[in-house]
XYZ file of N, CA and C in Angstrom:
555
model
N 76.819 102.076 84.245
C 76.625 100.648 84.477
C 77.605 100.191 85.561
N 77.078 99.396 86.464
C 77.844 98.796 87.532
C 78.548 97.551 87.017
N 79.680 97.224 87.584
C 80.415 96.018 87.206
C 80.006 94.877 88.136
N 79.894 93.678 87.557
C 79.647 92.431 88.312
C 81.013 91.785 88.494
N 81.445 91.625 89.746
C 82.796 91.136 90.054
C 82.711 89.816 90.832
N 83.306 88.816 90.261
C 83.357 87.489 90.892
C 84.654 87.357 91.629
N 84.601 87.173 92.941
C 85.794 86.945 93.777
C 85.772 85.463 94.133
N 86.859 84.756 93.813
C 86.878 83.331 94.074
C 88.252 82.833 94.480
N 88.278 82.009 95.516
C 89.480 81.303 95.919
C 89.514 79.979 95.115
N 90.642 79.657 94.507
C 90.759 78.460 93.699
C 92.015 77.709 94.071
N 91.904 76.372 94.089
C 93.120 75.546 94.212
C 93.797 75.574 92.849
N 95.023 75.081 92.820
C 95.755 75.053 91.548
C 95.040 74.205 90.494
N 94.307 73.173 90.902
C 93.565 72.347 89.949
C 92.130 72.861 89.743
N 91.841 74.090 90.151
C 90.592 74.719 89.819
C 89.446 74.503 90.764
N 89.666 73.846 91.881
C 88.565 73.581 92.824
C 88.219 74.889 93.576
N 86.920 75.165 93.663
C 86.422 76.338 94.352
C 85.704 75.971 95.644
N 85.228 74.778 95.729
C 84.433 74.297 96.869
C 85.272 74.158 98.141
N 84.748 74.638 99.250
C 85.321 74.462 100.574
C 86.801 74.819 100.640
N 87.160 76.088 100.386
C 88.587 76.460 100.429
C 89.225 76.190 101.812
N 88.433 76.124 102.869
C 89.011 75.799 104.172
C 89.622 74.423 104.237
N 89.264 73.555 103.281
C 89.835 72.196 103.220
C 91.192 72.173 102.541
N 91.529 73.177 101.740
C 92.788 73.110 100.960
C 93.589 74.397 100.997
N 93.093 75.433 101.602
C 93.859 76.669 101.720
C 94.393 76.717 103.141
N 95.716 76.521 103.286
C 96.312 76.345 104.572
C 96.946 77.622 105.137
N 97.296 78.560 104.288
C 97.889 79.814 104.745
C 97.168 80.958 104.070
N 97.022 82.048 104.766
C 96.483 83.272 104.180
C 97.262 84.432 104.788
N 98.242 84.887 104.032
C 99.058 86.000 104.514
C 98.351 87.317 104.407
N 98.964 88.378 104.851
C 98.315 89.707 104.846
C 97.954 90.186 103.449
N 98.716 89.740 102.454
C 98.365 90.173 101.062
C 96.998 89.679 100.632
N 96.580 88.520 101.121
C 95.258 87.975 100.790
C 94.187 88.890 101.358
N 94.344 89.301 102.621
C 93.362 90.177 103.257
C 93.377 91.547 102.663
N 94.548 92.061 102.322
C 94.659 93.385 101.672
C 93.968 93.349 100.319
N 94.175 92.270 99.580
C 93.546 92.109 98.254
C 92.032 92.062 98.415
N 91.545 91.248 99.351
C 90.087 91.179 99.600
C 89.531 92.534 99.937
N 90.219 93.249 100.820
C 89.735 94.581 101.227
C 89.620 95.522 100.024
N 90.612 95.455 99.106
C 90.565 96.290 97.893
C 89.383 95.943 97.012
N 89.057 94.664 96.907
C 87.961 94.228 96.078
C 86.656 94.656 96.678
N 86.450 94.395 97.966
C 85.109 94.661 98.581
C 84.863 96.134 98.833
N 85.886 96.958 98.903
C 85.651 98.375 99.158
C 84.907 99.053 98.013
N 84.951 98.429 96.809
C 84.217 98.962 95.654
C 82.800 98.389 95.545
N 82.432 97.436 96.396
C 81.152 96.772 96.280
C 80.161 97.276 97.309
N 78.892 97.442 96.846
C 77.821 97.831 97.788
C 76.643 96.862 97.690
N 76.792 95.835 96.881
C 75.735 94.827 96.724
C 76.438 93.494 96.521
N 75.851 92.431 97.099
C 76.398 91.094 96.947
C 75.300 90.151 96.461
N 75.662 89.265 95.553
C 74.781 88.206 95.077
C 75.215 86.901 95.741
N 74.265 86.166 96.285
C 74.518 84.897 96.916
C 73.536 83.850 96.403
N 74.025 82.642 96.229
C 73.138 81.514 96.022
C 72.553 81.071 97.345
N 71.512 80.281 97.255
C 70.818 79.863 98.510
C 71.703 78.992 99.399
N 72.504 78.098 98.819
C 73.371 77.253 99.623
C 74.394 78.061 100.405
N 75.002 79.060 99.749
C 75.977 79.932 100.423
C 75.285 80.740 101.498
N 74.108 81.259 101.219
C 73.374 82.011 102.229
C 73.107 81.169 103.438
N 72.596 79.959 103.275
C 72.290 79.086 104.409
C 73.556 78.740 105.194
N 74.661 78.545 104.490
C 75.899 78.198 105.103
C 76.497 79.360 105.888
N 76.359 80.573 105.340
C 76.975 81.748 105.914
C 76.117 82.458 106.979
N 74.794 82.360 106.895
C 73.953 83.200 107.779
C 74.073 82.823 109.232
N 74.594 81.651 109.535
C 74.827 81.308 110.916
C 76.226 81.686 111.404
N 77.141 81.967 110.493
C 78.528 82.245 110.832
C 78.828 83.752 110.825
N 78.594 84.434 109.692
C 79.088 85.799 109.545
C 78.436 86.850 110.463
N 77.177 86.714 110.834
C 76.612 87.769 111.702
C 77.287 87.903 113.061
N 78.001 86.871 113.543
C 78.697 86.971 114.811
C 80.206 86.882 114.659
N 80.709 86.871 113.429
C 82.126 86.758 113.169
C 82.814 88.081 113.332
N 84.116 87.984 113.676
C 84.927 89.204 113.734
C 86.142 89.069 112.798
N 86.021 88.157 111.791
C 87.082 87.963 110.813
C 87.010 89.130 109.811
N 87.988 89.988 109.864
C 88.002 91.208 109.029
C 88.979 91.012 107.875
N 88.697 91.663 106.771
C 87.735 92.758 106.570
C 86.335 92.279 106.161
N 86.159 90.955 105.999
C 84.927 90.478 105.393
C 83.704 90.570 106.303
N 83.838 90.371 107.596
C 82.669 90.340 108.495
C 81.896 91.645 108.432
N 82.548 92.767 108.652
C 81.833 94.061 108.593
C 81.215 94.281 107.216
N 81.961 93.938 106.190
C 81.490 94.133 104.835
C 80.240 93.317 104.564
N 80.302 92.014 104.763
C 79.164 91.146 104.372
C 77.950 91.391 105.249
N 78.164 91.748 106.498
C 77.034 91.997 107.355
C 76.336 93.331 107.074
N 77.105 94.318 106.593
C 76.550 95.653 106.330
C 76.093 95.875 104.893
N 76.380 94.884 104.047
C 76.094 95.078 102.608
C 74.790 94.442 102.242
N 74.098 95.087 101.273
C 72.887 94.544 100.731
C 73.149 93.204 100.028
N 72.418 92.161 100.429
C 72.611 90.829 99.911
C 71.356 90.424 99.132
N 71.540 89.996 97.858
C 70.454 89.480 97.041
C 70.653 87.965 96.939
N 69.725 87.199 97.500
C 69.901 85.755 97.560
C 68.979 85.115 96.533
N 69.550 84.426 95.536
C 68.780 83.796 94.505
C 68.306 82.459 95.035
N 66.979 82.317 95.117
C 66.384 81.132 95.703
C 64.979 80.927 95.184
N 64.515 79.695 95.230
C 63.134 79.420 94.818
C 62.216 79.296 96.049
N 62.797 79.356 97.257
C 61.993 79.198 98.466
C 62.261 80.369 99.408
N 61.384 80.614 100.362
C 61.606 81.702 101.332
C 62.876 81.454 102.128
N 63.522 82.550 102.516
C 64.735 82.442 103.343
C 64.322 82.005 104.769
N 65.048 81.075 105.318
C 64.707 80.568 106.657
C 65.553 81.223 107.759
N 66.791 81.582 107.424
C 67.631 82.220 108.433
C 67.347 83.725 108.430
N 67.834 84.365 109.480
C 67.676 85.830 109.589
C 69.085 86.455 109.524
N 69.228 87.307 108.520
C 70.510 87.984 108.336
C 70.210 89.360 107.770
N 70.647 90.397 108.461
C 70.305 91.752 108.058
C 70.723 92.044 106.621
N 69.955 92.909 105.984
C 70.245 93.375 104.592
C 70.121 92.266 103.577
N 69.316 91.203 103.840
C 69.184 90.106 102.874
C 67.790 90.151 102.244
N 67.788 89.966 100.935
C 66.546 89.944 100.186
C 66.515 88.714 99.311
N 65.412 87.982 99.348
C 65.255 86.807 98.491
C 64.905 87.264 97.091
N 65.551 86.636 96.097
C 65.287 86.928 94.707
C 64.632 85.650 94.127
N 63.347 85.770 93.790
C 62.608 84.611 93.264
C 62.446 84.687 91.745
N 63.010 85.704 91.122
C 62.928 85.850 89.651
C 64.188 85.268 89.023
N 64.258 85.300 87.701
C 65.403 84.787 86.960
C 66.649 85.562 87.406
N 67.711 84.853 87.773
C 68.933 85.488 88.269
C 69.538 86.429 87.252
N 69.586 86.001 85.964
C 70.198 86.836 84.948
C 69.432 88.151 84.772
N 68.110 88.067 84.770
C 67.289 89.283 84.626
C 67.498 90.208 85.822
N 67.567 89.599 87.010
C 67.744 90.423 88.213
C 69.125 91.121 88.183
N 70.140 90.416 87.773
C 71.499 91.014 87.713
C 71.537 92.128 86.658
N 70.887 91.915 85.508
C 70.822 92.974 84.499
C 70.189 94.238 85.075
N 69.120 94.037 85.852
C 68.416 95.183 86.462
C 69.295 95.875 87.491
N 69.978 95.142 88.324
C 70.866 95.705 89.302
C 72.013 96.485 88.632
N 72.582 95.870 87.606
C 73.713 96.483 86.907
C 73.351 97.789 86.237
N 72.074 97.952 85.877
C 71.637 99.169 85.217
C 71.403 100.326 86.186
N 71.381 100.008 87.464
C 71.165 101.005 88.522
C 72.460 101.699 88.894
N 72.364 102.829 89.566
C 73.540 103.500 90.085
C 74.055 102.751 91.282
N 75.352 102.823 91.493
C 75.932 102.192 92.684
C 77.306 101.669 92.415
N 77.851 101.020 93.444
C 79.155 100.402 93.333
C 79.113 99.042 92.635
N 80.233 98.357 92.708
C 80.304 97.034 92.088
C 79.312 96.088 92.779
N 78.951 95.064 92.023
C 78.096 93.975 92.515
C 79.006 92.766 92.655
N 79.106 92.257 93.876
C 80.027 91.126 94.124
C 79.333 89.789 94.124
N 80.032 88.794 93.677
C 79.595 87.402 93.823
C 80.671 86.745 94.699
N 80.269 86.160 95.791
C 81.199 85.541 96.704
C 80.699 84.156 97.085
N 81.526 83.144 96.853
C 81.281 81.793 97.370
C 80.207 80.980 96.693
N 79.414 81.533 95.813
C 78.252 80.859 95.259
C 78.602 80.263 93.885
N 79.109 79.041 93.889
C 79.661 78.458 92.644
C 78.590 78.312 91.590
N 77.442 77.740 91.897
C 76.394 77.530 90.910
C 75.882 78.852 90.331
N 75.668 79.828 91.166
C 75.230 81.144 90.710
C 76.297 81.779 89.847
N 77.554 81.691 90.274
C 78.639 82.238 89.468
C 78.709 81.581 88.116
N 78.582 80.276 88.058
C 78.595 79.540 86.778
C 77.485 79.997 85.854
N 76.304 80.187 86.412
C 75.143 80.580 85.558
C 75.352 82.015 85.050
N 75.891 82.893 85.865
C 76.099 84.282 85.420
C 77.278 84.388 84.441
N 78.307 83.550 84.648
C 79.391 83.476 83.656
C 78.852 83.023 82.310
N 78.029 81.961 82.337
C 77.468 81.440 81.106
C 76.587 82.450 80.409
N 75.893 83.287 81.154
C 75.037 84.330 80.573
C 75.807 85.552 80.124
N 77.137 85.588 80.379
C 77.948 86.744 79.976
C 77.712 87.951 80.871
N 77.326 87.749 82.117
C 77.020 88.874 83.017
C 78.125 89.190 84.021
N 79.194 88.492 84.011
C 80.328 88.776 84.928
C 81.324 89.649 84.145
N 81.665 90.785 84.686
C 82.594 91.715 84.067
C 84.061 91.503 84.439
N 84.261 91.020 85.671
C 85.637 90.961 86.228
C 85.768 89.729 87.089
N 86.891 89.033 86.958
C 87.230 87.919 87.808
C 88.377 88.338 88.743
N 88.173 88.218 90.033
C 89.193 88.429 91.053
C 89.485 87.098 91.622
N 90.593 86.502 91.194
C 90.910 85.124 91.580
C 92.127 85.097 92.528
N 92.049 84.241 93.492
C 93.193 83.929 94.384
C 93.465 82.427 94.131
N 94.579 82.153 93.451
C 94.946 80.790 93.116
C 95.975 80.305 94.146
N 95.630 79.296 94.882
C 96.403 78.795 95.989
C 97.283 77.629 95.524
N 98.550 77.556 95.953
C 99.453 76.493 95.480
C 99.210 75.174 96.195
N 97.970 74.667 96.037
C 97.568 73.420 96.584
C 96.749 72.680 95.531
N 96.955 71.384 95.391
C 96.091 70.570 94.519
C 95.054 69.947 95.451
N 93.780 70.341 95.259
C 92.704 69.863 96.124
C 92.337 68.412 95.755
N 92.401 68.078 94.509
C 92.112 66.723 94.085
C 90.669 66.444 93.787
N 89.780 67.011 94.576
C 88.360 66.785 94.327
C 87.551 67.998 94.872
N 86.364 68.137 94.329
C 85.491 69.226 94.735
C 84.980 69.948 93.503
N 83.967 70.736 93.701
C 83.375 71.483 92.570
C 84.377 72.559 92.031
N 84.417 72.647 90.760
C 85.285 73.614 90.117
C 84.420 74.786 89.602
N 85.034 75.959 89.568
C 84.346 77.136 89.051
C 84.089 76.985 87.592
N 85.118 76.595 86.829
C 84.995 76.472 85.380
C 84.979 74.994 85.011
N 83.820 74.548 84.558
C 83.591 73.144 84.267
C 83.716 72.921 82.734
N 83.977 71.673 82.343
C 83.952 71.356 80.903
C 82.581 71.754 80.314
N 82.637 72.296 79.138
C 81.402 72.727 78.472
C 81.032 74.182 78.733
N 81.826 74.891 79.572
C 81.599 76.306 79.734
C 81.802 77.025 78.423
N 81.035 78.086 78.180
C 81.194 78.815 76.918
C 82.590 79.425 76.789
N 83.047 79.531 75.549
C 84.327 80.160 75.269
C 84.186 81.671 75.520
N 85.111 82.206 76.275
C 85.131 83.638 76.559
C 86.566 84.130 76.517
N 86.776 85.302 76.057
C 88.125 85.920 76.000
C 88.263 86.892 77.145
N 89.413 86.807 77.819
C 89.693 87.691 78.942
C 90.967 88.463 78.725
N 91.120 89.553 79.450
C 92.347 90.320 79.452
C 92.886 90.354 80.877
N 94.171 90.032 81.003
C 94.808 90.085 82.316
C 95.084 91.546 82.688
N 94.568 91.968 83.801
C 94.711 93.337 84.281
C 95.804 93.426 85.354
N 95.890 92.349 86.184
C 96.821 92.387 87.301
C 97.181 90.951 87.684
N 98.436 90.743 88.058
C 98.837 89.485 88.682
C 99.960 89.801 89.669
N 99.798 89.283 90.863
C 100.760 89.455 91.929
C 100.963 88.100 92.637
N 102.101 87.972 93.272
C 102.396 86.758 94.025
C 102.487 87.139 95.500
N 101.780 86.415 96.355
C 101.875 86.655 97.793
C 103.117 85.989 98.365
N 103.459 86.342 99.592
C 104.638 85.731 100.221
C 104.473 84.237 100.453
N 103.240 83.744 100.493
C 103.030 82.317 100.644
C 102.830 81.573 99.315
N 103.010 82.289 98.207
C 102.920 81.674 96.909
C 101.561 81.706 96.238
N 100.614 82.384 96.837
C 99.307 82.522 96.211
C 99.407 83.494 95.041
N 98.621 83.295 94.010
C 98.558 84.231 92.902
C 97.273 85.048 93.021
N 97.424 86.370 92.974
C 96.300 87.286 93.030
C 96.143 87.810 91.632
N 95.037 87.407 90.992
C 94.863 87.649 89.560
C 93.562 88.401 89.292
N 93.617 89.406 88.440
C 92.449 90.108 87.979
C 92.328 89.990 86.472
N 91.192 89.480 86.026
C 90.860 89.382 84.599
C 89.603 90.193 84.370
N 89.522 90.836 83.215
C 88.284 91.407 82.731
C 87.912 90.758 81.404
N 86.649 90.713 81.139
C 86.226 90.144 79.863
C 86.463 91.147 78.775
N 87.030 90.692 77.696
C 87.382 91.586 76.590
C 86.162 92.192 75.949
N 86.240 93.459 75.577
C 85.098 94.096 74.946
C 84.697 93.489 73.631
N 85.623 92.771 72.946
C 85.305 92.161 71.665
C 84.768 90.735 71.852
N 84.470 90.353 73.122
C 83.938 89.043 73.385
C 82.580 88.938 72.712
N 82.347 87.866 71.984
C 81.112 87.720 71.227
C 80.046 86.927 71.947
N 80.237 86.555 73.199
C 79.271 85.809 73.922
C 78.013 86.661 74.157
N 76.845 86.148 73.800
C 75.635 86.978 73.995
C 75.290 87.098 75.464
N 74.654 88.241 75.850
C 74.232 88.383 77.249
C 72.754 88.609 77.320
């Protein structure tokens, strides 16, 4: 079974939306951490909003290590409408996201990453389909914006696997969902 890994930048107050608005420094530890996460991934899940936002930027970007990764990796875009942008290795997923992820996870391969897609991440968390959280918590209070974990999210138990502090005060945290978690999937 492949692991589904959610990588998310978060402000101290839990905001995930538009990290460019509240993340002011990104030291080398952030990029090293990202490289370690994505080197295990060979498939990415994206929501339609993130796809539309990214498909005009990443194909011509030279921001590493993410540009080469995201451009060369198989992308499954959960959407109810045809994709309008052109981005190599992108496939529209018109079926139920949870069913599609279960099917992908049952196949051979590397980790399946979720990047930037808050709504998709929330739905897969609620379905119990995320195995690992890779969080970068930034020492900034954003004040407003969409949060990854909203009130009413199902109760889930996690185990802390790793926590490190970057030179700029960011926390690099890895959690896995505990095997005794009783949330149905």
